[in-house]
């Protein structure tokens, strides 16, 4: 221990084991009390409430309805992830190429939504899309429609709103990687005969993949467990897992089933993340 | 353009044809800074030209206009007689080695070196064969499958060089390619690059702020300062006959003495009267009137020291400090004109003069340059 401390003192960039422990202890305590403990409780409930056994899991996994909701949750998350990638990549690319005021303007447009509460943004969508909302009023006034359209509580609405909420995460994780690609690599590619598209395809895109992967992973995981937006903007036919779990804890007070569903969702998330990570490692070896 | 490309692709790596480059009246202004101020110069086929200057002198901007990354506000760039002033960089067919090599980190060395061939539509097999051959030319035979991150700085430098010559461009541009290497490797690479350039016959434009590098490597040196071309010529010409104090001070070490032009000395050379009353001889860079304020530049190794008091009117002083620097010894001689004179003598070849020894200080009039003092 003494040797390690002396070693740490000699290397100003590294902390010794004791200092590291002291520095991460607050976060570890916080996680233990407010995350690990409740999660253990939920896990515990899932096997004991109301009776000891795996009845809750049989209900969760045996029900067509719950399985359908689980599949829908995964499917919506995949679509939202794909949309944020397709919409976000060009923004991130532009942000990494411009400078000065233009860059500031884009950064503000990306960050202000991120700094605004998800609740506020979801309600904003309701204001826009409700029966007598801004969109319907406009369409009625211009005579394009006779009856207000039902825009809320549809799958498409949930997808659009979730894409909107999660877009900044995708943009920022791609941007952070794009920005770190040295400018002289593009210059070298250009000097060696590559046009704009070839430079992108052979140099920029492959080097930005770590940002794409981390953005995809982050958005997908958040989408899988997304609660507020689907709960506010979605209807019964767009029910997602977290909303379902919410219902069990607040309406039916079936904590055992809520626990089982939570464990299933957590397990699925970990499984998909693991598969994704394995696919990346294999590809990493292929390069 | 197409014919150039086609012939370059069929050629063998050992027989490169050097191209000529001509820059006429190039100007470039960034805000209020004149990065290039009416620069004109020509580079002959197969020539090695160094662009030398301090940071902000415009040397890199000039190279970037030749590479196509900057378009000059005015003026023209031609390569082999073809006007390329506004041609985008990917259509110029010029090789370039970047300061930090700019190797593609996700590609093997073979793919890095093969990249320009791929952009020119060369088939995969031939590409790999040619990339491997050129890797051999730069001494990295059998390294094709490695990634750039697995190489040392010097090896990465060689790969960058291989990638820049594999498609046999007529002109190779180098932007301070040795500045990221440590001293020993840098000195070794100087000669390697120079030998490779001679063997390939390629024209090289080489940007550097290191005067020694320019002297060792270049056929000709163009000295830039504040966006202007100050002087261009062979290394010896620039070192021995600098056209102004800036060139004299930037290229190699020198001593400056200020005084007034005071007729001629006994041998007929123009003489300079110093503040301390002594008179010294030199050859003026431009005709100077008697009584004009002037600046004399004399190289440390061209000064002769002899122990003993100086005659009246001749320059004398006292050895203030002796610094042993291996092959040579540096004597700082206080001659009563402010900063001490820096004198360099081969170690061991001559008698050593101890600190405090009174010395006579002389030099040949043809070795010292006299410039008009700037206002």
XYZ file of C-alpha atoms in Angstrom:
662
model
C 0.000 0.000 0.000
C 2.746 2.388 0.997
C 4.631 1.596 -2.188
C 1.506 2.168 -4.278
C 0.918 5.520 -2.640
C 4.502 6.563 -3.253
C 4.102 5.422 -6.820
C 0.951 7.500 -7.203
C 2.716 10.530 -5.804
C 5.487 10.101 -8.352
C 2.951 9.993 -11.181
C 0.854 13.160 -11.000
C -1.570 11.884 -13.651
C -2.631 8.753 -11.771
C -4.376 8.304 -8.435
C -3.432 5.572 -6.005
C -6.013 2.895 -5.115
C -6.982 4.597 -1.861
C -7.572 7.993 -3.465
C -9.546 6.387 -6.310
C -11.793 4.618 -3.824
C -12.450 7.831 -1.879
C -13.320 9.662 -5.103
C -15.796 7.117 -6.427
C -17.312 6.199 -3.073
C -20.102 8.869 -3.121
C -21.386 7.654 -6.483
C -21.143 4.025 -5.452
C -23.169 4.758 -2.309
C -25.761 6.684 -4.284
C -26.141 3.876 -6.791
C -26.271 1.264 -4.047
C -29.008 3.028 -2.087
C -31.149 4.344 -4.937
C -30.577 1.787 -7.694
C -29.224 -1.570 -6.541
C -31.356 -1.708 -3.400
C -34.747 -0.959 -5.079
C -33.842 -3.246 -7.967
C -33.105 -6.051 -5.535
C -36.419 -5.311 -3.847
C -38.254 -5.527 -7.160
C -36.485 -8.771 -8.004
C -37.403 -10.059 -4.579
C -41.066 -9.044 -5.064
C -41.214 -10.767 -8.434
C -40.538 -14.114 -6.792
C -42.555 -13.629 -3.601
C -45.604 -11.486 -4.299
C -48.216 -12.692 -3.777
C -46.838 -16.234 -3.389
C -43.372 -17.719 -3.425
C -42.480 -19.075 -6.881
C -42.173 -18.148 -10.510
C -45.860 -17.531 -11.109
C -45.205 -13.889 -12.066
C -42.710 -14.916 -14.734
C -45.096 -17.479 -16.127
C -47.682 -14.702 -16.399
C -45.269 -12.238 -17.947
C -43.713 -14.592 -20.482
C -46.815 -16.676 -21.092
C -49.085 -13.800 -22.027
C -49.478 -12.993 -25.708
C -50.349 -9.424 -24.814
C -47.211 -8.827 -22.753
C -45.005 -10.483 -25.363
C -46.612 -8.314 -28.042
C -45.871 -5.214 -25.985
C -42.296 -6.376 -25.470
C -41.814 -6.926 -29.195
C -43.410 -3.579 -29.981
C -41.074 -1.898 -27.503
C -38.048 -3.420 -29.224
C -39.429 -2.612 -32.679
C -40.225 1.041 -31.821
C -36.782 1.407 -30.269
C -35.154 0.062 -33.417
C -37.113 2.494 -35.602
C -36.406 5.456 -33.316
C -32.706 4.552 -33.220
C -32.556 4.295 -37.004
C -34.363 7.620 -37.430
C -32.109 9.455 -34.976
C -29.087 8.041 -36.821
C -30.334 9.042 -40.274
C -31.393 12.505 -39.098
C -28.556 13.061 -36.663
C -25.503 12.054 -38.685
C -25.777 14.872 -41.252
C -26.258 17.407 -38.448
C -23.211 16.100 -36.596
C -21.187 16.126 -39.805
C -22.178 19.707 -40.562
C -21.445 20.743 -36.997
C -17.938 19.295 -37.266
C -17.233 21.062 -40.550
C -18.410 24.617 -39.888
C -16.941 27.043 -37.386
C -17.745 30.262 -35.585
C -21.336 31.489 -35.552
C -22.710 28.724 -37.725
C -21.346 26.089 -35.361
C -22.701 27.987 -32.377
C -26.124 28.218 -34.007
C -26.262 24.479 -34.657
C -24.958 23.685 -31.178
C -27.671 25.860 -29.620
C -30.355 24.139 -31.706
C -29.082 20.747 -30.545
C -28.489 21.623 -26.903
C -31.519 23.749 -26.012
C -33.930 20.812 -26.506
C -31.553 18.649 -24.488
C -31.647 21.157 -21.639
C -35.440 21.299 -21.744
C -37.315 18.773 -19.629
C -38.646 15.732 -21.482
C -42.003 16.410 -19.845
C -42.134 19.922 -21.307
C -41.188 18.652 -24.749
C -43.811 15.929 -24.627
C -46.503 18.398 -23.593
C -45.353 20.643 -26.411
C -46.183 17.839 -28.811
C -49.632 17.565 -27.225
C -50.180 21.300 -27.725
C -49.207 20.886 -31.357
C -51.111 17.713 -32.124
C -54.227 17.655 -29.956
C -57.727 17.705 -31.424
C -57.980 21.519 -31.358
C -54.199 21.956 -31.480
C -52.079 24.178 -33.700
C -51.665 21.630 -36.496
C -55.353 20.721 -36.734
C -56.471 24.365 -36.493
C -54.119 25.293 -39.296
C -55.291 22.455 -41.535
C -58.957 23.301 -40.813
C -58.463 27.017 -41.483
C -56.729 26.382 -44.798
C -59.550 24.039 -45.733
C -57.295 21.055 -46.318
C -59.447 18.969 -43.951
C -63.056 19.181 -42.710
C -62.701 17.218 -39.493
C -59.824 17.452 -37.008
C -57.403 14.562 -37.497
C -56.574 12.190 -34.694
C -52.885 12.867 -34.394
C -52.252 11.914 -30.793
C -52.079 8.453 -29.249
C -50.819 6.849 -32.427
C -47.668 4.862 -32.972
C -46.318 7.368 -35.480
C -46.690 10.174 -32.976
C -44.754 8.251 -30.347
C -42.001 7.536 -32.878
C -41.734 11.165 -33.974
C -41.715 12.498 -30.423
C -39.215 9.920 -29.161
C -36.978 10.638 -32.141
C -37.183 14.319 -31.295
C -36.321 13.741 -27.647
C -33.462 11.328 -28.310
C -31.903 13.043 -31.340
C -29.438 15.196 -29.332
C -27.859 12.088 -27.790
C -27.179 10.669 -31.225
C -25.888 13.961 -32.639
C -23.576 14.663 -29.717
C -22.013 11.222 -29.597
C -21.327 11.227 -33.351
C -20.126 14.826 -33.275
C -17.643 14.184 -30.479
C -15.967 11.502 -32.594
C -16.136 13.421 -35.887
C -14.534 16.428 -34.237
C -11.607 14.335 -33.061
C -10.769 13.103 -36.585
C -7.700 15.138 -37.610
C -8.432 17.557 -40.414
C -5.302 16.552 -42.266
C -6.775 13.093 -42.942
C -9.417 14.668 -45.195
C -6.725 16.822 -46.740
C -4.533 13.784 -47.347
C -7.419 11.878 -48.934
C -8.156 14.830 -51.175
C -4.501 15.205 -52.118
C -4.348 11.503 -52.958
C -7.175 11.870 -55.440
C -10.359 11.300 -53.436
C -13.370 13.497 -54.127
C -15.739 14.605 -51.381
C -17.818 11.423 -51.409
C -14.838 9.053 -51.585
C -13.219 10.882 -48.678
C -16.383 10.428 -46.666
C -16.857 6.796 -47.607
C -13.288 5.621 -47.120
C -12.041 7.898 -44.341
C -14.641 9.901 -42.416
C -17.397 7.282 -42.170
C -15.222 4.372 -40.978
C -13.470 6.612 -38.466
C -16.791 7.941 -37.147
C -18.183 4.440 -36.485
C -17.267 4.428 -32.769
C -19.458 7.524 -32.379
C -22.227 5.890 -34.392
C -22.071 2.742 -32.264
C -22.123 4.605 -28.978
C -24.968 6.832 -30.216
C -26.957 3.819 -31.396
C -26.395 1.953 -28.163
C -27.301 4.934 -26.001
C -30.451 5.879 -27.926
C -31.580 2.254 -28.180
C -31.199 1.594 -24.466
C -32.938 4.816 -23.474
C -35.726 4.087 -25.986
C -36.270 0.571 -24.603
C -37.003 1.956 -21.174
C -38.571 5.258 -22.245
C -41.494 6.228 -20.057
C -42.703 9.836 -20.162
C -43.165 10.398 -23.885
C -44.927 7.106 -24.720
C -47.044 7.469 -21.581
C -48.204 10.969 -22.540
C -48.435 10.679 -26.316
C -49.229 7.018 -26.773
C -52.582 5.264 -26.569
C -53.558 1.734 -25.630
C -52.419 0.367 -28.988
C -48.955 1.920 -28.556
C -48.382 0.663 -25.033
C -44.675 0.132 -24.321
C -42.976 -1.890 -21.619
C -42.174 0.919 -19.217
C -45.726 2.254 -19.434
C -47.031 -1.245 -18.768
C -44.756 -1.613 -15.758
C -45.869 1.821 -14.561
C -49.480 0.699 -14.748
C -48.762 -2.360 -12.609
C -47.184 -0.255 -9.866
C -49.643 2.672 -9.831
C -52.996 1.270 -10.998
C -53.260 -2.458 -10.440
C -50.684 -2.422 -7.628
C -49.439 -5.803 -8.867
C -45.847 -5.414 -7.713
C -44.985 -9.000 -8.367
C -45.864 -8.749 -12.057
C -44.207 -5.321 -12.286
C -41.050 -6.879 -10.894
C -41.158 -9.787 -13.316
C -41.749 -7.478 -16.299
C -38.899 -5.229 -15.139
C -36.537 -8.155 -14.892
C -37.571 -9.319 -18.367
C -36.966 -5.845 -19.823
C -33.634 -5.512 -18.026
C -32.601 -8.976 -19.161
C -33.551 -8.241 -22.756
C -31.669 -4.936 -22.672
C -28.532 -6.586 -21.328
C -28.841 -9.375 -23.901
C -29.156 -6.927 -26.823
C -26.294 -4.778 -25.542
C -24.182 -7.896 -25.178
C -24.988 -9.071 -28.701
C -24.250 -5.596 -30.044
C -20.938 -5.467 -28.231
C -19.998 -8.928 -29.529
C -20.875 -7.930 -33.098
C -18.672 -4.839 -32.725
C -15.748 -6.835 -31.394
C -15.984 -9.250 -34.293
C -16.092 -6.376 -36.754
C -13.229 -4.676 -34.956
C -11.127 -7.766 -35.610
C -12.151 -7.750 -39.244
C -10.719 -4.304 -39.919
C -4.728 15.569 -67.065
C -5.998 12.201 -68.186
C -2.915 11.483 -70.240
C -0.689 12.519 -67.337
C -2.489 10.153 -65.044
C -2.435 7.271 -67.469
C 1.286 7.542 -68.165
C 2.075 7.914 -64.467
C 0.197 4.710 -63.726
C 2.109 2.666 -66.266
C 5.532 3.972 -65.185
C 7.988 2.134 -62.962
C 8.763 3.565 -59.519
C 12.468 3.952 -60.226
C 11.969 6.306 -63.171
C 9.959 9.280 -62.000
C 9.824 12.327 -64.166
C 10.119 15.564 -62.194
C 7.630 18.312 -62.989
C 8.160 22.055 -63.048
C 6.230 24.448 -60.837
C 5.781 28.126 -61.476
C 4.232 30.585 -59.033
C 3.473 34.026 -60.384
C 2.442 36.989 -58.246
C 0.661 34.901 -55.614
C -1.238 36.930 -53.033
C -3.351 35.794 -50.123
C -4.881 37.966 -47.420
C -6.566 36.691 -44.238
C -8.388 39.598 -42.638
C -5.645 42.152 -42.123
C -2.760 39.689 -42.462
C -0.918 39.397 -45.729
C -0.083 35.712 -45.769
C 1.332 35.926 -49.290
C 2.455 39.212 -50.741
C 3.257 39.017 -54.439
C 5.353 35.846 -54.367
C 6.840 34.635 -57.644
C 9.231 31.726 -58.069
C 9.987 28.809 -60.324
C 10.982 25.273 -59.476
C 12.837 23.322 -62.148
C 12.104 19.650 -62.919
C 13.899 17.393 -60.432
C 14.839 20.294 -58.175
C 14.654 20.213 -54.379
C 13.409 23.589 -53.199
C 13.113 24.446 -49.514
C 10.663 27.128 -48.398
C 12.275 28.524 -45.281
C 10.922 31.072 -42.865
C 9.722 31.656 -39.313
C 6.131 30.839 -38.369
C 3.747 33.253 -40.023
C 6.128 33.857 -42.918
C 3.676 32.401 -45.432
C 5.694 29.302 -46.324
C 2.920 26.875 -45.443
C 0.295 29.039 -47.159
C 2.429 28.999 -50.287
C 2.670 25.198 -50.168
C -1.095 24.959 -49.623
C -1.755 27.047 -52.712
C 0.406 24.671 -54.738
C -1.389 21.659 -53.197
C -4.764 23.269 -53.911
C -6.003 23.640 -50.333
C -5.807 27.423 -50.624
C -6.760 29.457 -53.658
C -4.667 32.624 -53.954
C -6.529 35.955 -54.100
C -4.387 36.879 -57.072
C -1.641 35.242 -59.097
C -1.223 31.953 -60.888
C 0.175 28.500 -60.134
C 1.243 26.271 -63.000
C 2.518 22.698 -62.894
C 4.277 21.555 -66.067
C 2.778 24.540 -67.842
C -0.771 23.663 -66.854
C -2.636 26.344 -64.920
C -3.858 24.677 -61.721
C -4.655 27.824 -59.716
C -8.297 26.867 -59.140
C -8.088 23.104 -59.733
C -9.302 21.181 -56.648
C -6.585 19.259 -54.749
C -7.843 15.809 -55.787
C -7.347 16.660 -59.464
C -3.807 18.021 -59.179
C -1.913 14.725 -59.023
C 0.666 16.112 -56.620
C 2.177 14.071 -53.820
C 2.149 15.471 -50.325
C 3.652 14.489 -46.994
C 1.962 16.113 -44.032
C 3.554 17.325 -40.842
C 1.871 14.608 -38.777
C 1.913 12.097 -41.663
C -1.913 11.907 -41.864
C -1.926 8.133 -42.303
C -5.403 6.600 -42.249
C -5.467 4.906 -38.835
C -8.069 2.296 -39.794
C -6.221 1.030 -42.853
C -3.257 -1.327 -43.066
C -0.059 0.089 -44.511
C -0.818 -1.684 -47.779
C -4.246 -0.030 -47.948
C -2.790 3.324 -46.949
C -0.191 3.211 -49.678
C -2.684 1.677 -52.107
C -5.279 4.390 -51.424
C -4.207 6.823 -54.172
C -4.106 3.878 -56.622
C -7.595 2.857 -55.550
C -8.795 6.403 -56.219
C -7.303 6.027 -59.692
C -9.143 2.814 -60.374
C -6.192 0.421 -60.170
C -7.304 -3.200 -59.650
C -6.901 -4.718 -56.184
C -4.104 -7.151 -57.051
C -1.946 -4.632 -58.851
C -2.626 -2.124 -56.106
C -1.342 -4.494 -53.425
C 1.700 -5.417 -55.507
C 2.640 -1.812 -56.164
C 2.004 -0.784 -52.550
C 4.263 -3.587 -51.317
C 6.963 -2.656 -53.832
C 6.977 1.007 -52.738
C 6.960 -0.011 -49.067
C 10.129 -1.905 -49.989
C 11.579 1.240 -51.586
C 11.234 3.097 -48.259
C 12.656 0.158 -46.283
C 9.441 -1.321 -44.893
C 9.342 -4.563 -46.802
C 6.869 -7.042 -45.302
C 5.083 -4.430 -43.184
C 2.013 -4.294 -45.452
C -0.422 -5.871 -43.008
C 0.397 -3.661 -40.061
C -1.605 -0.703 -38.864
C -0.024 2.770 -38.620
C -0.397 2.732 -34.824
C 1.979 -0.249 -34.683
C 4.838 1.790 -36.153
C 7.348 4.241 -34.739
C 7.319 7.878 -35.810
C 10.133 7.351 -38.279
C 8.410 4.355 -39.837
C 5.143 6.277 -40.159
C 7.135 8.981 -41.883
C 8.357 6.435 -44.428
C 4.835 5.152 -45.040
C 3.624 8.696 -45.650
C 6.460 9.084 -48.125
C 5.598 5.777 -49.817
C 1.960 6.786 -50.111
C 2.946 10.106 -51.655
C 5.192 8.566 -54.321
C 3.332 5.344 -55.186
C 1.298 7.006 -57.927
C 4.404 8.680 -59.262
C 3.397 12.315 -59.027
C 5.639 14.797 -60.833
C 5.935 16.995 -57.740
C 6.190 16.070 -54.075
C 5.127 18.642 -51.468
C 6.383 18.247 -47.911
C 5.072 20.266 -44.987
C 7.697 20.135 -42.223
C 7.727 16.336 -42.440
C 10.610 15.895 -40.012
C 9.505 18.234 -37.248
C 7.763 15.478 -35.266
C 10.842 13.239 -35.132
C 13.589 13.288 -32.533
C 16.922 14.810 -33.430
C 18.943 11.748 -34.450
C 16.213 10.291 -36.593
C 15.568 13.691 -38.143
C 19.167 13.983 -39.251
C 19.144 10.482 -40.684
C 15.842 11.055 -42.513
C 17.177 14.278 -44.069
C 19.705 12.330 -46.059
C 17.341 9.446 -46.782
C 14.714 11.743 -48.253
C 17.334 13.584 -50.249
C 18.785 10.350 -51.672
C 15.332 9.021 -52.513
C 14.472 12.285 -54.239
C 17.613 12.126 -56.365
C 16.980 8.485 -57.223
C 13.375 9.093 -58.239
C 14.083 12.377 -59.973
C 10.934 13.879 -58.484
C 10.614 17.627 -57.911
C 10.277 18.460 -54.220
C 8.967 21.579 -52.491
C 9.803 21.272 -48.837
C 8.551 23.600 -46.108
C 10.708 24.002 -43.034
C 11.517 26.481 -40.304
C 14.784 24.664 -39.598
C 17.577 26.461 -41.447
C 19.982 23.564 -41.030
C 17.493 21.203 -42.640
C 17.104 23.591 -45.560
C 20.881 23.940 -45.973
C 21.513 20.189 -45.898
C 18.646 19.055 -48.109
C 17.824 21.707 -50.669
C 19.228 22.504 -54.087
C 17.824 25.984 -53.613
C 16.293 27.762 -50.656
C 13.548 30.379 -50.806
C 13.503 32.510 -47.665
C 10.135 34.008 -46.781
C 9.310 36.658 -44.231
C 5.915 38.249 -43.521
C 4.451 36.821 -46.705
C 7.217 38.080 -48.956
C 9.894 36.168 -50.812
C 13.064 37.716 -49.418
C 15.773 35.781 -51.222
C 16.056 32.636 -53.302
C 19.255 30.842 -54.229
C 21.615 27.944 -53.576
C 22.338 27.242 -49.878
C 25.949 28.456 -50.179
C 24.890 31.657 -51.907
C 22.314 32.432 -49.227
C 24.664 31.575 -46.388
C 27.631 33.512 -47.741
C 25.847 36.351 -49.498
C 22.607 37.054 -47.659
C 20.768 40.014 -49.181
C 19.631 41.529 -45.889
C 20.094 41.189 -42.125
C 16.991 39.001 -41.823
C 18.424 36.319 -44.095
C 21.857 36.627 -42.471
C 20.318 36.139 -39.032
C 17.829 33.443 -39.973
C 20.199 31.225 -41.937
C 22.912 30.081 -39.582
C 24.390 32.045 -36.720
C 25.858 35.486 -37.123
C 27.123 38.527 -35.215
C 25.770 41.981 -35.955
C 27.803 45.156 -35.391
C 26.369 48.618 -35.989
C 28.414 51.625 -37.128
C 28.816 54.219 -39.851
C 30.433 53.795 -43.253
C 33.877 55.406 -43.035
C 35.822 55.238 -46.277
C 38.044 52.283 -47.091
C 40.637 50.368 -45.161
C 44.248 49.790 -46.212
C 43.275 46.918 -48.543
C 40.652 49.015 -50.285
C 37.655 47.317 -48.669
C 34.892 49.554 -47.341
C 35.243 50.049 -43.616
C 32.776 50.518 -40.858
C 33.515 52.763 -37.876
C 32.104 51.209 -34.715
C 30.902 53.014 -31.600
C 33.992 51.869 -29.696
C 36.315 53.688 -32.125
C 37.576 50.605 -33.969
C 37.245 50.275 -37.710
C 36.302 46.963 -39.365
C 36.176 45.857 -42.994
C 33.417 44.125 -44.921
C 31.763 43.906 -48.323
C 28.539 45.868 -48.807
C 25.438 44.002 -50.001
C 24.382 47.221 -51.777
C 26.388 50.407 -52.562
C 26.555 52.573 -49.449
C 27.359 56.265 -49.030
C 30.054 57.407 -46.636
C 28.564 58.403 -43.291
C 25.520 56.155 -43.706
C 24.399 54.061 -40.737
C 25.117 50.435 -41.460
C 24.971 46.929 -40.012
C 27.803 44.428 -40.413
C 27.190 40.678 -40.251
C 30.055 38.246 -39.591
C 29.672 34.479 -39.044
C 31.137 33.044 -35.774
C 33.401 30.595 -37.642
C 34.866 33.301 -39.874
C 36.344 35.349 -37.073
C 40.044 34.887 -36.205
C 41.244 35.436 -32.660
C 44.865 36.052 -31.720
C 46.130 36.574 -28.220
C 47.536 40.045 -27.607
C 46.417 43.665 -27.482
C 44.874 45.163 -30.618
C 46.553 47.997 -32.516
C 44.949 51.441 -32.441
C 41.926 51.535 -34.694
C 41.735 47.722 -34.964
C 39.156 45.609 -33.178
C 40.245 44.061 -29.918
C 38.597 42.612 -26.881
C 38.766 40.223 -23.982
C 37.580 36.606 -23.860
C 34.548 36.717 -21.557
C 33.547 33.069 -21.676
C 34.729 29.810 -23.257
C 32.105 27.173 -24.043
C 33.232 23.728 -25.128
C 30.703 22.272 -27.617
C 32.387 19.071 -28.769
C 33.748 19.521 -32.278
C 34.007 23.273 -31.816
C 34.569 25.689 -28.991
C 32.619 28.912 -28.668
C 34.347 32.030 -27.396
C 32.280 34.962 -26.248
C 34.497 38.004 -26.771
C 33.663 41.323 -25.159
C 34.624 44.008 -27.700
C 32.909 46.911 -25.965
C 29.965 47.252 -28.375
C 27.216 45.817 -26.230
C 26.547 42.126 -26.842
C 29.718 39.997 -26.908
C 30.947 38.586 -30.234
C 30.238 34.922 -30.766
C 33.346 33.208 -32.167
C 33.486 29.519 -33.086
C 36.787 27.688 -33.480
C 37.475 23.992 -34.052
C 38.286 22.356 -30.716
C 41.922 21.321 -30.286
C 43.161 22.632 -33.611
C 44.242 25.975 -32.227
C 45.695 27.239 -28.985
C 43.074 27.630 -26.316
C 42.495 31.118 -25.065
C 41.587 31.327 -21.398
C 38.872 33.560 -20.041
C 40.134 37.104 -19.554
C 42.798 36.871 -22.304
C 43.084 40.080 -24.388
C 42.646 39.191 -28.074
C 42.919 40.763 -31.515
C 39.718 40.183 -33.533
C 40.041 40.022 -37.325
C 38.267 38.635 -40.381
C 38.530 38.771 -44.138
C 36.623 41.702 -45.634
C 34.962 39.335 -48.129
C 33.485 37.226 -45.291
C 31.628 40.110 -43.655
C 28.503 41.621 -45.195
C 27.521 45.248 -44.707
C 23.838 46.187 -44.957
C 22.204 49.598 -44.734
C 20.794 49.966 -41.215
C 17.037 49.923 -41.228
C 15.422 53.050 -39.874
